[in-house]
Coordinates of C-alpha atoms in Angstrom, one line a residue:
M29 CA 12.9 -27.4 -40.4
R30 CA 15.5 -27.0 -37.6
F31 CA 15.4 -28.4 -34.1
A32 CA 17.6 -27.4 -31.1
L33 CA 18.8 -30.4 -29.0
D34 CA 18.3 -28.5 -25.8
A35 CA 14.6 -28.3 -26.6
L36 CA 14.5 -32.1 -26.0
F37 CA 16.3 -31.9 -22.6
A38 CA 14.6 -33.4 -19.6
D39 CA 13.6 -30.8 -16.9
V40 CA 16.3 -31.0 -14.3
P41 CA 17.5 -28.4 -11.7
A42 CA 20.5 -26.3 -12.8
E43 CA 22.5 -27.4 -9.8
Q44 CA 22.2 -31.0 -10.9
V45 CA 23.6 -30.1 -14.3
D46 CA 26.5 -28.2 -12.7
E47 CA 27.2 -31.2 -10.4
A48 CA 27.2 -33.6 -13.4
R49 CA 29.6 -31.3 -15.3
D50 CA 32.0 -31.2 -12.4
F51 CA 31.7 -35.0 -11.9
Y52 CA 32.5 -35.8 -15.5
R53 CA 35.4 -33.2 -15.7
S54 CA 37.1 -35.0 -12.8
R55 CA 36.4 -38.5 -14.1
A56 CA 38.7 -40.2 -16.5
A57 CA 37.0 -41.5 -19.6
G58 CA 36.7 -45.3 -19.6
R59 CA 36.8 -47.8 -22.4
G60 CA 35.7 -51.4 -22.8
P61 CA 37.9 -54.4 -23.3
S62 CA 39.4 -54.4 -26.8
T63 CA 40.6 -58.0 -27.0
L64 CA 39.5 -61.4 -25.6
E65 CA 42.4 -61.3 -23.1
E66 CA 41.3 -57.9 -21.8
L67 CA 37.7 -59.1 -21.6
K68 CA 38.7 -62.0 -19.4
E69 CA 40.9 -59.8 -17.2
A70 CA 38.1 -57.3 -16.8
R71 CA 35.6 -60.0 -15.9
A72 CA 38.1 -61.4 -13.3
K73 CA 38.5 -58.0 -11.7
R74 CA 34.8 -57.2 -11.3
S75 CA 33.8 -56.9 -7.7
A76 CA 31.2 -59.2 -6.3
P77 CA 27.6 -57.9 -6.6
R78 CA 26.1 -56.3 -3.5
A79 CA 23.9 -58.5 -1.4
T80 CA 20.3 -57.6 -0.9
D81 CA 17.8 -58.4 1.8
P82 CA 15.7 -60.3 1.1
P83 CA 18.0 -61.9 -1.6
A84 CA 16.9 -62.8 -5.1
I85 CA 15.3 -66.2 -5.8
E86 CA 17.5 -68.0 -8.3
E87 CA 15.7 -70.1 -10.7
T88 CA 16.0 -71.7 -14.2
I89 CA 13.0 -71.3 -16.4
E90 CA 12.2 -72.9 -19.7
A91 CA 10.3 -71.8 -22.8
V92 CA 10.7 -72.4 -26.6
E93 CA 13.1 -75.3 -25.7
T94 CA 15.5 -72.8 -24.0
R95 CA 16.5 -73.0 -20.4
V96 CA 17.5 -69.7 -18.8
P97 CA 18.7 -68.7 -15.3
V98 CA 16.7 -65.8 -13.9
R99 CA 16.8 -63.9 -10.6
I100 CA 13.4 -63.0 -9.1
F101 CA 12.5 -60.3 -6.6
T102 CA 9.0 -59.9 -5.1
P103 CA 7.9 -57.0 -3.0
I104 CA 8.3 -57.3 0.7
D105 CA 5.0 -55.5 1.4
G106 CA 2.1 -57.2 -0.3
P107 CA 1.6 -59.1 -3.6
P108 CA 3.0 -57.7 -6.9
R109 CA 0.8 -55.5 -9.0
G110 CA 2.9 -56.2 -12.1
V111 CA 6.0 -57.9 -13.4
Y112 CA 9.1 -56.1 -14.8
L113 CA 11.5 -58.0 -17.0
D114 CA 15.0 -56.6 -16.5
I115 CA 17.8 -57.2 -19.1
H116 CA 21.2 -56.1 -17.9
G117 CA 23.8 -54.2 -20.0
G118 CA 27.5 -54.8 -20.4
G119 CA 28.2 -54.8 -24.2
F120 CA 26.7 -58.3 -24.7
Y121 CA 29.9 -59.7 -23.2
M122 CA 30.1 -58.6 -19.6
D123 CA 28.2 -58.4 -16.4
S124 CA 25.4 -60.5 -15.1
A125 CA 21.9 -60.3 -13.7
A126 CA 23.2 -60.4 -10.2
R127 CA 24.9 -57.0 -10.7
G128 CA 21.5 -55.5 -10.9
D129 CA 20.3 -57.0 -7.6
K130 CA 20.4 -53.8 -5.5
R131 CA 18.5 -51.7 -8.1
N132 CA 16.0 -54.5 -8.7
R133 CA 15.3 -55.1 -5.0
E134 CA 14.6 -51.3 -4.7
L135 CA 12.4 -51.3 -7.8
A136 CA 10.4 -54.3 -6.5
D137 CA 9.7 -52.7 -3.2
A138 CA 9.1 -49.1 -4.4
L139 CA 6.7 -50.1 -7.2
H140 CA 5.2 -53.3 -5.7
L141 CA 6.5 -55.3 -8.6
A142 CA 7.9 -58.7 -9.2
V143 CA 11.2 -58.1 -11.0
V144 CA 12.7 -60.9 -13.1
S145 CA 16.2 -60.4 -14.3
V146 CA 17.6 -62.5 -17.2
D147 CA 21.1 -64.1 -16.9
Y148 CA 21.5 -64.4 -20.7
R149 CA 24.5 -66.1 -22.3
L150 CA 27.4 -63.8 -23.0
A151 CA 29.6 -63.3 -26.1
P152 CA 32.1 -64.3 -27.4
E153 CA 31.5 -67.7 -25.8
H154 CA 27.9 -67.5 -26.9
P155 CA 27.5 -65.0 -29.8
W156 CA 24.3 -63.9 -31.4
P157 CA 21.6 -65.2 -31.3
A158 CA 22.2 -66.7 -27.9
A159 CA 21.4 -63.6 -25.9
P160 CA 18.1 -62.7 -27.7
D161 CA 17.1 -66.3 -27.6
D162 CA 17.4 -66.3 -23.8
C163 CA 15.6 -63.0 -23.4
E164 CA 12.8 -64.2 -25.6
A165 CA 12.4 -67.3 -23.6
A166 CA 12.2 -65.4 -20.4
A167 CA 9.6 -63.0 -21.9
L168 CA 7.5 -65.9 -23.2
W169 CA 7.7 -67.7 -19.9
L170 CA 6.2 -64.6 -18.2
V171 CA 3.5 -64.3 -20.8
E172 CA 2.5 -67.9 -20.0
E173 CA 3.2 -68.1 -16.3
A174 CA 3.1 -64.6 -14.7
D175 CA -0.6 -64.8 -13.7
A176 CA -0.2 -68.2 -12.0
R177 CA 3.2 -67.4 -10.5
F178 CA 2.8 -63.8 -9.4
G179 CA -1.0 -63.2 -9.5
T180 CA -0.8 -60.6 -12.3
S181 CA -0.5 -60.6 -16.0
R182 CA 0.6 -56.9 -16.4
L183 CA 4.2 -56.9 -17.8
A184 CA 6.8 -54.4 -18.6
I185 CA 10.4 -54.7 -19.9
G186 CA 13.5 -52.6 -19.8
G187 CA 17.3 -52.5 -19.9
S188 CA 20.2 -50.3 -20.3
S189 CA 22.8 -50.1 -23.2
A190 CA 23.0 -53.7 -24.6
G191 CA 20.1 -54.6 -22.3
A192 CA 18.0 -51.9 -24.0
T193 CA 18.9 -53.4 -27.4
L194 CA 18.0 -56.9 -26.3
A195 CA 14.7 -55.6 -24.8
L196 CA 13.7 -54.0 -28.0
A197 CA 14.7 -57.1 -30.0
T198 CA 12.7 -59.2 -27.6
L199 CA 9.6 -57.1 -28.2
L200 CA 10.0 -57.4 -31.9
R201 CA 10.2 -61.2 -31.6
L202 CA 7.1 -61.3 -29.4
R203 CA 5.2 -58.9 -31.7
D204 CA 5.9 -61.2 -34.6
K205 CA 4.6 -64.2 -32.5
G206 CA 1.5 -62.3 -31.5
A207 CA 2.6 -62.3 -27.9
V208 CA 3.5 -58.7 -27.1
G209 CA 0.0 -57.6 -25.9
R210 CA 0.7 -58.3 -22.2
F211 CA 3.5 -55.8 -22.2
T212 CA 2.3 -52.4 -21.1
G213 CA 5.6 -50.5 -21.4
A214 CA 9.3 -50.6 -22.3
A215 CA 11.9 -48.4 -20.5
L216 CA 15.0 -48.3 -22.6
Q217 CA 18.1 -46.6 -21.5
F218 CA 20.8 -45.5 -24.1
G219 CA 20.5 -48.6 -26.3
T220 CA 22.9 -49.6 -29.1
Y221 CA 20.4 -49.8 -31.9
D222 CA 22.8 -50.1 -34.9
L223 CA 25.6 -52.6 -35.0
S224 CA 26.1 -52.4 -38.8
A225 CA 28.1 -49.1 -38.9
R226 CA 25.5 -47.5 -41.2
T227 CA 24.1 -44.8 -38.8
P228 CA 26.1 -41.9 -37.3
A229 CA 26.4 -43.6 -33.9
G230 CA 26.9 -47.0 -35.5
R231 CA 30.0 -45.7 -37.4
R232 CA 31.4 -44.3 -34.2
I233 CA 31.5 -47.7 -32.5
T234 CA 32.3 -49.8 -35.5
D235 CA 35.8 -50.7 -34.2
E236 CA 34.6 -51.7 -30.7
Y237 CA 35.6 -55.3 -29.7
F238 CA 32.1 -56.0 -28.3
I239 CA 30.6 -55.9 -31.8
Q240 CA 33.2 -58.4 -33.1
A241 CA 32.6 -60.6 -30.0
Y242 CA 28.8 -60.5 -30.4
V243 CA 28.1 -60.5 -34.1
G244 CA 31.5 -60.8 -35.8
H245 CA 30.3 -63.9 -37.6
V246 CA 27.3 -62.2 -39.1
E247 CA 27.6 -60.8 -42.6
D248 CA 24.4 -58.6 -42.6
R249 CA 24.1 -56.8 -39.3
T250 CA 21.1 -54.8 -40.3
V251 CA 18.8 -57.6 -39.4
P252 CA 16.4 -56.2 -36.7
D253 CA 17.3 -58.9 -34.2
I254 CA 20.8 -57.3 -34.1
S255 CA 20.1 -53.7 -35.1
P256 CA 16.5 -53.0 -34.1
I257 CA 16.5 -49.5 -35.7
Y258 CA 16.1 -51.2 -39.0
G259 CA 13.0 -53.2 -37.9
V260 CA 9.4 -52.7 -38.7
L261 CA 8.5 -51.0 -35.5
R262 CA 4.7 -50.9 -35.5
G263 CA 2.6 -52.6 -32.8
L264 CA 4.9 -52.1 -29.8
P265 CA 4.0 -51.0 -26.3
P266 CA 4.5 -47.5 -25.0
T267 CA 8.2 -46.8 -24.8
L268 CA 10.4 -44.5 -22.7
L269 CA 13.8 -43.7 -24.2
I270 CA 16.5 -42.3 -21.8
V271 CA 19.8 -41.0 -23.1
G272 CA 22.4 -38.3 -22.2
S273 CA 23.3 -35.5 -24.5
G274 CA 27.0 -36.5 -24.3
D275 CA 26.3 -40.1 -25.2
V276 CA 28.1 -41.5 -28.2
L277 CA 24.8 -43.2 -29.1
L278 CA 22.7 -40.1 -28.9
E279 CA 21.9 -39.8 -32.6
D280 CA 20.6 -43.4 -32.9
N281 CA 18.4 -42.9 -29.8
L282 CA 17.0 -39.8 -31.4
A283 CA 16.4 -41.7 -34.7
L284 CA 14.8 -44.6 -32.9
A285 CA 12.4 -42.2 -31.1
G286 CA 11.4 -40.8 -34.5
R287 CA 11.0 -44.2 -36.1
L288 CA 8.9 -45.5 -33.2
S289 CA 6.6 -42.4 -33.4
A290 CA 6.3 -42.6 -37.2
A291 CA 5.2 -46.3 -36.8
G292 CA 2.3 -45.2 -34.6
N293 CA 3.7 -46.1 -31.2
D294 CA 3.4 -44.1 -28.0
V295 CA 7.0 -42.9 -27.3
E296 CA 8.6 -40.5 -24.9
L297 CA 12.2 -39.3 -25.2
R298 CA 14.1 -37.8 -22.3
V299 CA 17.5 -36.4 -23.0
Y300 CA 19.6 -35.5 -20.0
P301 CA 22.1 -32.7 -20.4
D302 CA 25.9 -33.1 -20.1
S303 CA 25.6 -36.9 -19.5
P304 CA 27.6 -39.6 -21.2
H305 CA 26.8 -43.2 -22.0
G306 CA 25.8 -45.2 -18.9
F307 CA 25.1 -42.1 -16.8
T308 CA 22.2 -43.6 -14.8
G309 CA 24.8 -45.9 -13.2
H310 CA 26.9 -43.0 -11.9
P311 CA 26.7 -41.4 -8.4
T312 CA 25.1 -38.1 -9.5
A313 CA 21.9 -36.4 -8.6
M314 CA 21.0 -36.3 -12.3
A315 CA 21.2 -40.1 -12.4
R316 CA 18.9 -40.4 -9.4
T317 CA 16.5 -38.0 -11.0
A318 CA 16.5 -40.0 -14.3
L319 CA 15.9 -43.3 -12.4
S320 CA 13.2 -41.7 -10.3
G321 CA 11.6 -40.7 -13.6
V322 CA 11.8 -44.2 -14.9
E323 CA 10.1 -45.5 -11.8
S324 CA 7.2 -43.0 -12.1
W325 CA 6.8 -43.8 -15.8
L326 CA 6.7 -47.5 -15.0
R327 CA 4.3 -47.0 -12.2
D328 CA 1.9 -45.2 -14.5
R329 CA 1.9 -48.0 -17.0
I330 CA 2.2 -51.3 -15.1
T331 CA 0.7 -50.8 -11.7
Q332 CA -2.5 -49.0 -12.6
S333 CA -5.6 -50.9 -11.3

C-alpha cells in the first residue's frame, strides 16, 4: 500500500502556499544554541514578552508536592466555559510561559476559556524529569481545582514543539493515575516525540544540544516520559496533530498519528504544505489559518454545552 503525502495536506488556499514559499525562500534558516554558552547568550538576547491587557494573573500552584508558577488568563466577557492548559515550547531549555501571553490572551477571549500556562523548570539547570513533573502538577491542580476556581471542569491541553512533547507526556502520566478523564482534547503542534535517535526524525536531531541539556544523563531515552512515541497510547482524549510538510520532525508526527489511531484514540492529523518546524509562530497567512483551525477544533471539544 502506498500513500502520497499531499493527500494528508490541510486544505489551504493556493495563494497562502505561494506566500509561505516566498517567505521561507527569503528567510535564513535558524538553529538552536549548540553549547551552554550559546544558550545563555540566546536567553540574554531575547526580547521582553509583549504586554497584554488585561495582563496575566501570576500565581504559584501546588500539587503532588510540587510548586509551579503559572500565568492565568480569564475571558473579559463572561465566565469561562472551559480551561486550556498551555505548555510552551523552546527545546526544553528556552522561553517561558510569559512569551505566550499575547496568544493566550487572544485564545481566552476568542473561546471564552480560562488559559493556564505553565512556567516549567528549564534544562540544563533542571533536566528531566523536572519539566514533566511541573506540567503534571499543573494538570493535577486543574483536575482538582478547576471547578471551584473557574466554574467549569472541562479541560484541554496543548503545546508546540517541546510543549507538545510535554503535553503528551503529561496525559500519559494522568492516564496512568486515572485522572485523564476531565481532558476533552489535546492540540499538539509539531512535537518532538523521540529523543532516543531510533526513529527517522529522532536520528536527524540526535546531535542537537537541547537533547544533551534535557536528557543527557539518561541512558534509556525510549521511556515514554521522554519519548512518548514509545508509550502505551490507549485511553487518551481526542487529539489534533499539526505539522508542516517541511518539518524535520514530520515522520515522527505521522508515526504518532498512526500509533494513536491504532490504540483506539480519536486523532486528527493536519499537515501544512511547504512549512517548516515552528511555522505557526511565523507571520504568514498559513500560520494564521492553522491557528484558527486549532481554535475551531478546541471550541468543538471544550466549550460545547
